[in-house]
Coordinates of C-alpha atoms in Angstrom, one line a residue:
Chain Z
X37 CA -12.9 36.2 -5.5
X38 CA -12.5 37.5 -2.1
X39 CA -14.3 35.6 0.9
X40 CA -16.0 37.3 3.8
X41 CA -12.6 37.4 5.6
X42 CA -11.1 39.8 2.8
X43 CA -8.7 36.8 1.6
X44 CA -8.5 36.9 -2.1
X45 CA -8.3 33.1 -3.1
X46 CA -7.6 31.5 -6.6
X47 CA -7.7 34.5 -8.8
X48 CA -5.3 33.5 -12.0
X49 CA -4.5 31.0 -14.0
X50 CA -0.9 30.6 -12.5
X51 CA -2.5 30.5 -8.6
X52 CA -4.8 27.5 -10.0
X53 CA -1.8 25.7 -11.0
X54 CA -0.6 25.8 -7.8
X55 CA -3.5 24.9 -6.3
X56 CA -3.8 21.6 -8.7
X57 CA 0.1 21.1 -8.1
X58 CA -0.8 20.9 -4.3
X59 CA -4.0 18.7 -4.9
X60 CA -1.7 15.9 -6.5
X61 CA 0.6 16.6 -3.7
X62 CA -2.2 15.9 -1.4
X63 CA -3.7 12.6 -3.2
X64 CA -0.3 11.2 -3.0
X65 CA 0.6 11.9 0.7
X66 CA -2.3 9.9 1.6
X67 CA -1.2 7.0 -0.4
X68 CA 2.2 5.8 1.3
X69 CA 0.5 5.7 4.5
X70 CA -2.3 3.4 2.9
X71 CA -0.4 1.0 1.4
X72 CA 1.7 0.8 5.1
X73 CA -1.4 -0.1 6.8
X74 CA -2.9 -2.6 4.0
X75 CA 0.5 -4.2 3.6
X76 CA 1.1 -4.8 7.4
X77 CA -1.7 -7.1 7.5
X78 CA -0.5 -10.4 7.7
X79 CA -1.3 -12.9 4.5
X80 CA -5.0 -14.4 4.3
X81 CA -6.4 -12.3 7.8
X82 CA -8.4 -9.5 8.0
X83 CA -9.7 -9.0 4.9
X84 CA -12.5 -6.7 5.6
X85 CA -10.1 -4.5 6.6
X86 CA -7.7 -5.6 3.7
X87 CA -10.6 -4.8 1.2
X88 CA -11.9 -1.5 2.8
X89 CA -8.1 0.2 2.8
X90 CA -7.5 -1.4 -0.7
X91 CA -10.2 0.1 -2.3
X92 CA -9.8 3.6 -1.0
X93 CA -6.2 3.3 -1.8
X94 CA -7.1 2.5 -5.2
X95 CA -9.5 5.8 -5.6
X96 CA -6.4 7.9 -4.5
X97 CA -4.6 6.7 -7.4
X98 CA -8.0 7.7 -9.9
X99 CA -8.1 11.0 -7.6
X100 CA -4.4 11.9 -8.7
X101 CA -4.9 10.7 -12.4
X102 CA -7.9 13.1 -12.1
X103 CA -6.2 16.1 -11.0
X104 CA -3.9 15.5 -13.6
X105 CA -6.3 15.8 -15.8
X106 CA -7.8 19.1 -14.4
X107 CA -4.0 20.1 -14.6
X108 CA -3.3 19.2 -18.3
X109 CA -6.6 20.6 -19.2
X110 CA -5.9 24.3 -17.9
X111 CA -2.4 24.2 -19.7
X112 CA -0.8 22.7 -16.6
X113 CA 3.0 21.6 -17.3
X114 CA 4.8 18.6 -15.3
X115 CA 8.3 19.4 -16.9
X116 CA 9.0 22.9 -17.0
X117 CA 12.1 25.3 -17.3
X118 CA 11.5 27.9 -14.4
X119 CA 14.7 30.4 -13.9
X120 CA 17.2 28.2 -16.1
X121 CA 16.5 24.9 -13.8
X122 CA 13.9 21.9 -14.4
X123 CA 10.9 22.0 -12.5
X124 CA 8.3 19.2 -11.9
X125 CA 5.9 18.3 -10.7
X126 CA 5.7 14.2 -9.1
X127 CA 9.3 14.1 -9.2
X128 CA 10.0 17.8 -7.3
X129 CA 11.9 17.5 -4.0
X130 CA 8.8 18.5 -2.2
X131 CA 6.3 16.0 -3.9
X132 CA 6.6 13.2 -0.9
X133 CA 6.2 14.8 2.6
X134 CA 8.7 13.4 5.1
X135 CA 6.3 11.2 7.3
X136 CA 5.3 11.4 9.9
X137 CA 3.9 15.3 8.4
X138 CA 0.6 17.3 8.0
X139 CA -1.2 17.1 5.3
X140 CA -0.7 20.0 2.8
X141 CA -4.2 21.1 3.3
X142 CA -2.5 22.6 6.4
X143 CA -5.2 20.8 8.7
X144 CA -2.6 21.0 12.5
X145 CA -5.0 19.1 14.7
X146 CA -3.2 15.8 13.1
X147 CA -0.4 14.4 11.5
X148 CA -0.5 11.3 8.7
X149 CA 2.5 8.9 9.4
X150 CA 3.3 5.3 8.1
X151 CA 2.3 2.7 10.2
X152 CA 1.3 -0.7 10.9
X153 CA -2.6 -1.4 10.8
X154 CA -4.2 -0.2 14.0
X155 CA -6.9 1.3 16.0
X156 CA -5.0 4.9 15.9
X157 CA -4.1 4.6 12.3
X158 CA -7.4 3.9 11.6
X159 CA -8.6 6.6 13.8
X160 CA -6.1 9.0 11.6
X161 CA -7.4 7.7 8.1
X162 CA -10.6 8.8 9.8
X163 CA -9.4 12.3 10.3
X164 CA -8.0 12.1 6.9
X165 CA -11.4 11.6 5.3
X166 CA -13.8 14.3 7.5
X167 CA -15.9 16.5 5.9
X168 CA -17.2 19.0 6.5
X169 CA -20.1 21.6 4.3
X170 CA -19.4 25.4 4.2
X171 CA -22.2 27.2 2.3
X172 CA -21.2 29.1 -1.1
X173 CA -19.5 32.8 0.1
X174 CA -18.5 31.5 3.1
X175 CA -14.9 31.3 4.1
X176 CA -13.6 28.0 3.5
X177 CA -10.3 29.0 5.5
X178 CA -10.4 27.7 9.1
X179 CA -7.7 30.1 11.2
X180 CA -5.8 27.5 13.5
X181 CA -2.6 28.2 15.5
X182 CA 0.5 26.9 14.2
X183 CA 2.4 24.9 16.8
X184 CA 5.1 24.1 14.6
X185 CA 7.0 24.1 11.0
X186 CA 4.2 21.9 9.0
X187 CA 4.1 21.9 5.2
X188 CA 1.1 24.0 4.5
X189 CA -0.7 25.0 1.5
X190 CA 0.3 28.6 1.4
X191 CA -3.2 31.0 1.2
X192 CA -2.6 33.9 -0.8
X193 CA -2.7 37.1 1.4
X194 CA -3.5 35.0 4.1
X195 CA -1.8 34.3 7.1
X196 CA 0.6 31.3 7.5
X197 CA -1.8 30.0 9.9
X198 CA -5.1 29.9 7.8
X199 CA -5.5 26.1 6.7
X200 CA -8.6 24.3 5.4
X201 CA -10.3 22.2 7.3
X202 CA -11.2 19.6 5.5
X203 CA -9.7 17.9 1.8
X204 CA -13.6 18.8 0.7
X205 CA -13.0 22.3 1.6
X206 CA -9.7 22.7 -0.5
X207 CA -11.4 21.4 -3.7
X208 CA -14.4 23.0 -2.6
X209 CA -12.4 26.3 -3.4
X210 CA -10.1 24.8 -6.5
X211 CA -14.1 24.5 -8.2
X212 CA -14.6 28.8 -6.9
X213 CA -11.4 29.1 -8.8
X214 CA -12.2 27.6 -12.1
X215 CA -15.6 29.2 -12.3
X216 CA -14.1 32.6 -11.2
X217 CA -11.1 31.9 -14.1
X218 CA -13.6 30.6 -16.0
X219 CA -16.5 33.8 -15.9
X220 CA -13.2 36.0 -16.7
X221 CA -11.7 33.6 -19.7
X222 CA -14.2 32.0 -20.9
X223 CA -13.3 28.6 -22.8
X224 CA -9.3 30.2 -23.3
X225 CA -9.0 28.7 -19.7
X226 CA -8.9 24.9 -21.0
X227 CA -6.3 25.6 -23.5
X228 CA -4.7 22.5 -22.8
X229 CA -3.9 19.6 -25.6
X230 CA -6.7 17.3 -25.4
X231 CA -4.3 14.3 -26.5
X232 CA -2.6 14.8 -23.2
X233 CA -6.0 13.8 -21.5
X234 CA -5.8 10.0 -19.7
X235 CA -8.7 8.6 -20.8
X236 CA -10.7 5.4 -19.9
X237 CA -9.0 3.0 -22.3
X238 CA -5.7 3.9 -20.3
X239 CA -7.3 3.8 -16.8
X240 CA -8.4 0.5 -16.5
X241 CA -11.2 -0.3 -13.7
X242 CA -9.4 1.9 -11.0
X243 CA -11.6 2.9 -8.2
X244 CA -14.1 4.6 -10.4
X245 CA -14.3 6.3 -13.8
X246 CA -11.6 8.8 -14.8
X247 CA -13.3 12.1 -16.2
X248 CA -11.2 13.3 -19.0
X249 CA -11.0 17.4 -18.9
X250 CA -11.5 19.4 -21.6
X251 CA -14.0 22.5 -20.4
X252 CA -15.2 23.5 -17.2
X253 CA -18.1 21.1 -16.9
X254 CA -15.5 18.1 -17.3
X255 CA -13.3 20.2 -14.8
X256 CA -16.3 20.6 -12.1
X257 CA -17.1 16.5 -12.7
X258 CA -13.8 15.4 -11.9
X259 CA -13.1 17.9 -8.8
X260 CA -16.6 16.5 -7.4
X261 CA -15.7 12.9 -8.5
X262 CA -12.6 13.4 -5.7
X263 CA -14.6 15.1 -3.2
X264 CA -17.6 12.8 -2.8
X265 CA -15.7 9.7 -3.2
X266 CA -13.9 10.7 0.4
X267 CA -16.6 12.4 2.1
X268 CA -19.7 11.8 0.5
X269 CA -22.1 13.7 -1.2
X270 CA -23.0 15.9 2.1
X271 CA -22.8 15.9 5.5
X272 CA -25.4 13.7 6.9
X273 CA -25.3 11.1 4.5
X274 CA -23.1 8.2 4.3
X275 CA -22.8 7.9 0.4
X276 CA -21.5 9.8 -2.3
X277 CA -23.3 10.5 -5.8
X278 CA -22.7 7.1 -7.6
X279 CA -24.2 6.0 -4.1
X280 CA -21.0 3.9 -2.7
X281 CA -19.8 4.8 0.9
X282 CA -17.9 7.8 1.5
X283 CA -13.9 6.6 2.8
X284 CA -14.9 8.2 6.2
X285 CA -17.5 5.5 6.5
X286 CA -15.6 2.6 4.9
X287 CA -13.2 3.2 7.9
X288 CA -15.0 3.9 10.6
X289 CA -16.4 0.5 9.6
X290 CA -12.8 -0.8 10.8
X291 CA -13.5 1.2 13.9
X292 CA -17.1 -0.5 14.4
X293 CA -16.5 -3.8 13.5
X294 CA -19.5 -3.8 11.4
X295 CA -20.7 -2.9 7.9
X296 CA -22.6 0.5 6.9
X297 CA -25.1 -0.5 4.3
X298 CA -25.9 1.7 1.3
X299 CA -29.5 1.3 0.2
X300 CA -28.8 1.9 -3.5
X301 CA -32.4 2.2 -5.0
X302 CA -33.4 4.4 -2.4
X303 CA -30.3 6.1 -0.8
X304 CA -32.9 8.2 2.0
X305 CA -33.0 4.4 3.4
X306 CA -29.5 4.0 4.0
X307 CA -27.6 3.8 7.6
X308 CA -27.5 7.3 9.3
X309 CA -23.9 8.1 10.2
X310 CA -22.0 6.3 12.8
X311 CA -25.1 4.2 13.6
X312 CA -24.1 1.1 10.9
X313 CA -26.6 -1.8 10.8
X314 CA -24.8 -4.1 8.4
X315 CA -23.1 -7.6 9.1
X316 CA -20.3 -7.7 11.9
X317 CA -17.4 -8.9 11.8
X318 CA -14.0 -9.5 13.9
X319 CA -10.9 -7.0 13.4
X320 CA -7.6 -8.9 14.2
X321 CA -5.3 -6.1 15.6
X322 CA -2.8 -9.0 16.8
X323 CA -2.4 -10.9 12.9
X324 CA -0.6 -7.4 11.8
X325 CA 3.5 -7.3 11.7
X326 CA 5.0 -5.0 14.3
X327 CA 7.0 -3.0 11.5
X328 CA 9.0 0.2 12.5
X329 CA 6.8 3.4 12.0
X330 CA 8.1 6.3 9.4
X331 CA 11.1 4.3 8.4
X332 CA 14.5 5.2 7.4
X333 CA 16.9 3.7 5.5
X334 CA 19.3 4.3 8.4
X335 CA 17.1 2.4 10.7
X336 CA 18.5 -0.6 8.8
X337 CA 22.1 -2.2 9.5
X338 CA 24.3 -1.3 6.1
X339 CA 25.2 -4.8 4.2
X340 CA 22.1 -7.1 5.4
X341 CA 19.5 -8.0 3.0
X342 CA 16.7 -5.6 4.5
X343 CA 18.8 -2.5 3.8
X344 CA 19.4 -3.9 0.4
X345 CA 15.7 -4.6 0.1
X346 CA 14.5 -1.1 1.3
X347 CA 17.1 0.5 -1.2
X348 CA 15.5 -1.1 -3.8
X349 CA 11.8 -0.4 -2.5
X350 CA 13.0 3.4 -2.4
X351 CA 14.1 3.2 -5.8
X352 CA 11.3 1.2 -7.3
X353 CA 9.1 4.1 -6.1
X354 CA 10.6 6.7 -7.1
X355 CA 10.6 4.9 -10.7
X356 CA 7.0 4.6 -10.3
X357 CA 6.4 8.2 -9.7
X358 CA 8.7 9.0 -12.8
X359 CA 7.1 6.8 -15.1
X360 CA 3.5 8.6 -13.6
X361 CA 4.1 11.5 -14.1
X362 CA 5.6 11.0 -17.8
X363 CA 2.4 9.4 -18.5
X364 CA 0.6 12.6 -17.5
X365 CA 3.1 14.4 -19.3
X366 CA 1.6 13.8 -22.9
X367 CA 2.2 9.8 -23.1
X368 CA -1.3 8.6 -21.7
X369 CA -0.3 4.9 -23.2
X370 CA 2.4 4.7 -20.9
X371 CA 0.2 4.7 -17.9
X372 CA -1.0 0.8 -18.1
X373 CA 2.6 -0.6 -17.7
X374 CA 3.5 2.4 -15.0
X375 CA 0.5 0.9 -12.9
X376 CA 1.3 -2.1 -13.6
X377 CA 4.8 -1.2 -11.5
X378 CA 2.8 -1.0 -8.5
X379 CA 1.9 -4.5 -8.2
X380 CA 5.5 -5.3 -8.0
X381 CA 5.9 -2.3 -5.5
X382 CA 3.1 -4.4 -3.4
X383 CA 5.4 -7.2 -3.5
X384 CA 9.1 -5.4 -2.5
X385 CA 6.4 -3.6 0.3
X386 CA 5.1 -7.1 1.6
X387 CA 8.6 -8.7 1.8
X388 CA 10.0 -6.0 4.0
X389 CA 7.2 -6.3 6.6
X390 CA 7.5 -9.7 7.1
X391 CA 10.9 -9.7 7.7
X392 CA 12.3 -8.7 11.1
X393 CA 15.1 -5.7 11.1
X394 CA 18.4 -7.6 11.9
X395 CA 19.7 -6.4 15.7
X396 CA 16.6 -4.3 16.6
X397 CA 16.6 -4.2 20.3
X398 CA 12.2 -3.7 20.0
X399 CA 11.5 -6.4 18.1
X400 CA 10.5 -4.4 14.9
X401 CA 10.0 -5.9 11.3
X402 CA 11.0 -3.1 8.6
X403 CA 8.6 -1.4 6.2
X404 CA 9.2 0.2 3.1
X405 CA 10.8 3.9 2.2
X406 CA 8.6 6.7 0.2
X407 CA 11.9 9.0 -0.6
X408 CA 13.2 10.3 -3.6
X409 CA 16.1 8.5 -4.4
Chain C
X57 CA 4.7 -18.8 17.9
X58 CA 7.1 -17.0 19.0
X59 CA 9.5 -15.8 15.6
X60 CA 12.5 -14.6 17.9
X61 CA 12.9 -18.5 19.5
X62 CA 15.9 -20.2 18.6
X63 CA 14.0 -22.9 17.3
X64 CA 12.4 -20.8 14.5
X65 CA 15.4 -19.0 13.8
X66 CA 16.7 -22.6 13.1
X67 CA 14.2 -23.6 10.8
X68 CA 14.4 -20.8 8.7
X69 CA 18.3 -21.3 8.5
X70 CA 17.7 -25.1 7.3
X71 CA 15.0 -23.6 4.6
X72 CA 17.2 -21.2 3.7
X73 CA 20.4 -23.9 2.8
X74 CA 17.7 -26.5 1.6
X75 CA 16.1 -24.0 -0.5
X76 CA 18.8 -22.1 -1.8
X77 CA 17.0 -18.6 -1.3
X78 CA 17.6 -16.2 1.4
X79 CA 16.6 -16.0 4.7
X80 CA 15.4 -13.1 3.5
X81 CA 13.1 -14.0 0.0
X82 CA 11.5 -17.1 3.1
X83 CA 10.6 -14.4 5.7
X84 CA 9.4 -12.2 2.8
X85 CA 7.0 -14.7 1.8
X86 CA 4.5 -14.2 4.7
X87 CA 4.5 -18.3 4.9
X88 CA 7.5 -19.0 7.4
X89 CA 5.7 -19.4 10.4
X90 CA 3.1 -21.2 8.8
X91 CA 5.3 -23.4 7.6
X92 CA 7.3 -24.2 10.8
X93 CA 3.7 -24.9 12.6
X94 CA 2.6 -27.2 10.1
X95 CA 6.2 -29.3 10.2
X96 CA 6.2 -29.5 14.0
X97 CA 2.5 -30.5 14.1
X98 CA 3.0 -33.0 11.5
X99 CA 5.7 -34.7 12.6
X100 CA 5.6 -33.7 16.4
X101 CA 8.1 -31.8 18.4
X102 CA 10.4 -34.8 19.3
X103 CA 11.2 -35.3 15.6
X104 CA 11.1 -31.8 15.2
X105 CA 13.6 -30.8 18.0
X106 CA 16.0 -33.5 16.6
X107 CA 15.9 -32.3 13.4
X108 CA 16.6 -28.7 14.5
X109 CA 18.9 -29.8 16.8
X110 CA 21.1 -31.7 14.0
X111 CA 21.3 -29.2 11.7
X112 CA 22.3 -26.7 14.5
X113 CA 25.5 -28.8 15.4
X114 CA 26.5 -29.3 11.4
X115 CA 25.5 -25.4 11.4
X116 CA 28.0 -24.6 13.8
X117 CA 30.3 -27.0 13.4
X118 CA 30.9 -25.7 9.4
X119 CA 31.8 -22.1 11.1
X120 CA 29.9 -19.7 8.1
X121 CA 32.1 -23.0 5.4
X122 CA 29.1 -23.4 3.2
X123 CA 30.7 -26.7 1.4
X124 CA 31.4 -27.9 4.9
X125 CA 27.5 -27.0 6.0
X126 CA 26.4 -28.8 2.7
X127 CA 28.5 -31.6 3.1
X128 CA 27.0 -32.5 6.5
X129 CA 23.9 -31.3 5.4
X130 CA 23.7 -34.4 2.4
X131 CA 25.3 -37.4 5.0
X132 CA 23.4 -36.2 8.3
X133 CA 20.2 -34.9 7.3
X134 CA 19.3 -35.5 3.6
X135 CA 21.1 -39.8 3.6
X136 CA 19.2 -40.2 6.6
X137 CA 16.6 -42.5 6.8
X138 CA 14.4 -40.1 9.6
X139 CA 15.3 -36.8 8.5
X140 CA 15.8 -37.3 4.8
X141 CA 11.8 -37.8 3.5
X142 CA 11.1 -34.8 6.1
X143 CA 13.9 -32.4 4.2
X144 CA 12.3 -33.2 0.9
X145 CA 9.4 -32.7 2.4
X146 CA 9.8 -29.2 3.5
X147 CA 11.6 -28.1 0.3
X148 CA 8.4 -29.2 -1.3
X149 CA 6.4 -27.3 1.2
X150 CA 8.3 -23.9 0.3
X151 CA 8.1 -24.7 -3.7
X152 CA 5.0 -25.6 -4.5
X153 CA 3.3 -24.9 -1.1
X154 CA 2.0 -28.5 -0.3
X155 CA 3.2 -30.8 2.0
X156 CA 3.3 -34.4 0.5
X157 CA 2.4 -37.4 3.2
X158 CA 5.3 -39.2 4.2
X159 CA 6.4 -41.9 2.5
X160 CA 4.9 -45.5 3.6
X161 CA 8.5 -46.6 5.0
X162 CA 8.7 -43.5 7.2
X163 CA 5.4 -43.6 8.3
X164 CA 5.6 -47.9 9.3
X165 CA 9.3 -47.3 10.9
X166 CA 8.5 -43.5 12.8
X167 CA 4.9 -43.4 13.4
X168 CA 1.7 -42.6 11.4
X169 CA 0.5 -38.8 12.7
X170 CA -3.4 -38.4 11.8
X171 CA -2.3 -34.7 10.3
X172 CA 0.3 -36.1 7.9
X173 CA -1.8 -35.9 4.8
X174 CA -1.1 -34.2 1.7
X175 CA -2.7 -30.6 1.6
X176 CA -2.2 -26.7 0.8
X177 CA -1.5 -25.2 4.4
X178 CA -3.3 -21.9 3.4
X179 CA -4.9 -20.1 0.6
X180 CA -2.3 -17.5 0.4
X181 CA 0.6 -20.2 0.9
X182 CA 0.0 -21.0 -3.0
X183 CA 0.9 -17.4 -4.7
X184 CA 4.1 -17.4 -2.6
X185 CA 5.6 -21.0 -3.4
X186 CA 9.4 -20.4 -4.3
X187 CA 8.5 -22.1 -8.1
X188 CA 7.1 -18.8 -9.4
X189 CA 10.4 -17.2 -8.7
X190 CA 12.5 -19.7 -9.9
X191 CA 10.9 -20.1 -13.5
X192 CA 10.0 -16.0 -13.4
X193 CA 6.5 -16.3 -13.9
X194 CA 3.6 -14.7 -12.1
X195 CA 1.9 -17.4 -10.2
X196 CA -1.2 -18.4 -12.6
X197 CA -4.7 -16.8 -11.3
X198 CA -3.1 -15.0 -8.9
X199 CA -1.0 -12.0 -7.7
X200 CA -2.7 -9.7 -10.4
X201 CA -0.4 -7.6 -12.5
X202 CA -3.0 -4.7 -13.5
X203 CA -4.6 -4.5 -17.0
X204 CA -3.0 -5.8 -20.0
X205 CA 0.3 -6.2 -18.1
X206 CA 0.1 -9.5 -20.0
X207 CA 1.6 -7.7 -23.2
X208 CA 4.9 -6.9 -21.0
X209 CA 7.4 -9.4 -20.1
X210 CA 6.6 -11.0 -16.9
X211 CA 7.3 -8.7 -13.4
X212 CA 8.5 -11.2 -11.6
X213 CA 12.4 -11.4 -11.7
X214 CA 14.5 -14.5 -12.0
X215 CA 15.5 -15.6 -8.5
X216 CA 19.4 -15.0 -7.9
X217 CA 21.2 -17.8 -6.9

């Protein structure tokens, strides 16, 4: 498939891999600095905003399961021997992006960090969530200049600095792909074991329905599921196709102080965009603890208790991701009790905020590490 | 409320030897400046200041000897007739996250405050009492563990102590 700039996009099977490889990349990156925000909210206040971040959160986690899917389903492997080493896939050096970092859609305009909840990191979940619509043939490659080393999606035969735009726009061209792969293959393109499939009785009421992927219908369904959950279903409306609010909506709630409201029997009735008419309500920027933004480990004095605490955070997580991504690799039972991890994660997260990072001259409280141990 | 004051810093100290957790686990629980509001208003800052003020002295005084800090801690504080009922008091408060009125003899010798009632400071006060940790279970109807979690052992890990 070649675009009107000349760039030939996803044309084989191993090029769609990468893609998908990137896309879980992606749906993760956006969930460390999430949870930051949700977990710096201090116990029993703002729970509109505690709600709205929660739930997207909780999508991110059904959009990675999804890709995985997509992944499996076109013979996608998360353990692999690649030039006598391992390779994979959640646990790969590369999988968490040192924050503050771009995302690896290559977008340079802004970069996604962890931090407390606020009007700028609101204002950067915002950016996070844009859309925007590209009509079919058109490039869906934005040239931007590069101002620094960023982690970009590499476009083949393009140049470094060709990024997309929007998180729509990548998937909008992972769904090119698999018809192009598909028009060429045929049903050999899904060659994948269906038993490695999650299906719904091992994702349990997660931010939506997970789509298990067995042909390129499935495949489509799943990619869409992603991409109208964040932006909605088009530009110029606020909700997506199960009619729910895009995430760019749900936040700029945060930013409005007041709800959007979805008519869902007649969706042409519902709010225009940026002009909600739902209830109002009060956003407490102050009732938020002041942690330390992108934390290190070496931000913490060696021997107290937070150090100790933000070791075992670090590790907990990267357990987490190991016991994800074995779940995608072929043991779908084992993702109820890796899920169930993150509710202890949420725990090890909270206690770090609320406590304040022994001899920091600024007052900080400490936040939790996304590193590979 | 201002959590770098010395006063605070105080209170969490005392919580943290009445207690037997960590500084650390009593920050962590979201509740500590609740908690240090809802003594102080309760009991008013004269009391209050006394009590801090008490501890501080045994505190130094014991110079980082934990049986010397316990020792004074069980003659000055707990076999007192003023601060005693209030150091029960908050231990309950930070266990199962309800402070108990004071006991008649407190109230008749020290004073009757209108607030000193027995009541759940907040909502989320109740998931965090330090009871869940001690016996290792998840606190009942809440802190959700994810779907059918309840055919694993329980997440919560034994406190250390």
């Amino acid at each position: 498939m070649t675009t009107d700039n000349g760039y030939n996009l996803i044309t084989t099977v191993e090029e769609l891999h990468y893609y998908l490889k990137q896309a879980m990349k992606l749906e993760h990156a956006t969930i460390p600095p999430y949870i930051t925000a949700l977990y710096s909210i201090q116990p029993g206040t703002n729970l509109e905003g505690f709600h709205i971040i929660r739930q997207v959160a909780v999508e991110e986690m059904l959009h990675l399961t999804l890709v995985a899917n997509v992944f499996n389903a076109v013979g996608g492997k998360f353990v692999e021997q690649k030039d006598g080493k391992v390779q994979t896939v959640l646990t790969a050096p590369d999988f968490i992006p040192p924050y503050p970092t771009y995302l690896p859609t290559g977008s340079v305009d802004f970069q996604v960090g962890l931090g407390k909840f606020s009007p700028a990191t609101i204002e950067t979940f915002i950016k996070i969530e844009r859309a925007e619509e590209v009509d079919e043939g058109k490039p869906l490659v934005v040239s931007r200049p590069v101002q620094e080393h960023c982690h970009f999606l590499t476009i083949h035969n393009g140049q470094p600095s060709d990024t997309f735009y929007s998180i729509g726009l990548f998937y909008a061209e992972i769904i090119r792909g698999l018809n192009a792969l598909y028009k060429e293959m045929g049903n050999a393109l899904f060659c994948g074991d269906p038993q490695r499939q999650i299906t719904p009785e091992y994702y349990y009421n997660g931010g939506g329905d997970i789509v298990p992927v067995t042909d390129l219908r499935s495949a489509i369904r799943a990619i869409r599921v992603i991409q109208e959950q964040g932006e909605g279903s088009r530009v110029g409306a606020i909700y997506d196709a199960e009619r729910e609010l895009g995430h760019y909506y749900r936040f700029e709630q945060l930013k409005q102080g007041r709800y959007y409201i979805v008519n869902r029997d007649d969706p042409e009735q519902s709010d225009r965009p940026h002009q909600p008419t739902g209830e109002s309500f009060t956003v407490d920027w102050d009732a938020v603890y002041p942690i330390k933004e992108n934390a290190k480990l070496s931000d913490y004095p060696v021997g107290t208790e937070v150090y100790e605490a933000a070791k075992d955070f670090q590790s907990a997580y990267s357990k987490f991701l190991k016991d994800i991504e074995y779940a995608f690799d072929g043991h779908p039972e084992e993702l109820i009790p890796a899920v169930g991890g993150m509710f202890r994660l949420k725990e090890q997260a909270s206690y770090l905020m609320r406590n304040p990072i022994p001899e920091n001259k600024d007052g900080l409280n400490a936040a939790p590490i996304f590193r590979l141990d | 409320m201002d959590i770098n004051s010395p006063e605070f810093k105080n209170f969490i100290k005392l919580s943290a030897v009445l207690t037997g957790y960590s500084q650390f686990h009593l920050q962590g629980t979201g509740q500590a400046a609740l908690y240090f509001d809802t003594v102080k208003k309760i009991i008013g800052q004269n009391i209050f200041g006394e009590l801090l003020e008490t501890f501080q002295e045994l505190d130094s005084k014991a110079q980082n000897d934990e049986s010397i800090l316990i020792d004074g801690l069980r003659s000055k504080i707990l076999s007192s007739e003023k601060f005693g009922p209030i150091a029960r008091n908050i231990i309950k408060l930070w266990y199962i996250s309800t402070w108990y009125q004071l006991p008649k003899e407190w109230r008749d010798t020290f004073g009757t405050e209108e607030k000193d009632e027995t009541f759940i400071p907040s909502p989320a006060a109740y998931p965090e009492g330090l009871l869940w940790p001690t016996i290792g279970v998840n606190p009942p109807g809440a802190k959700g563990q994810g779907y059918a979690t309840w055919s694993e052992s329980p997440s919560v890990s034994l406190a250390k102590s």
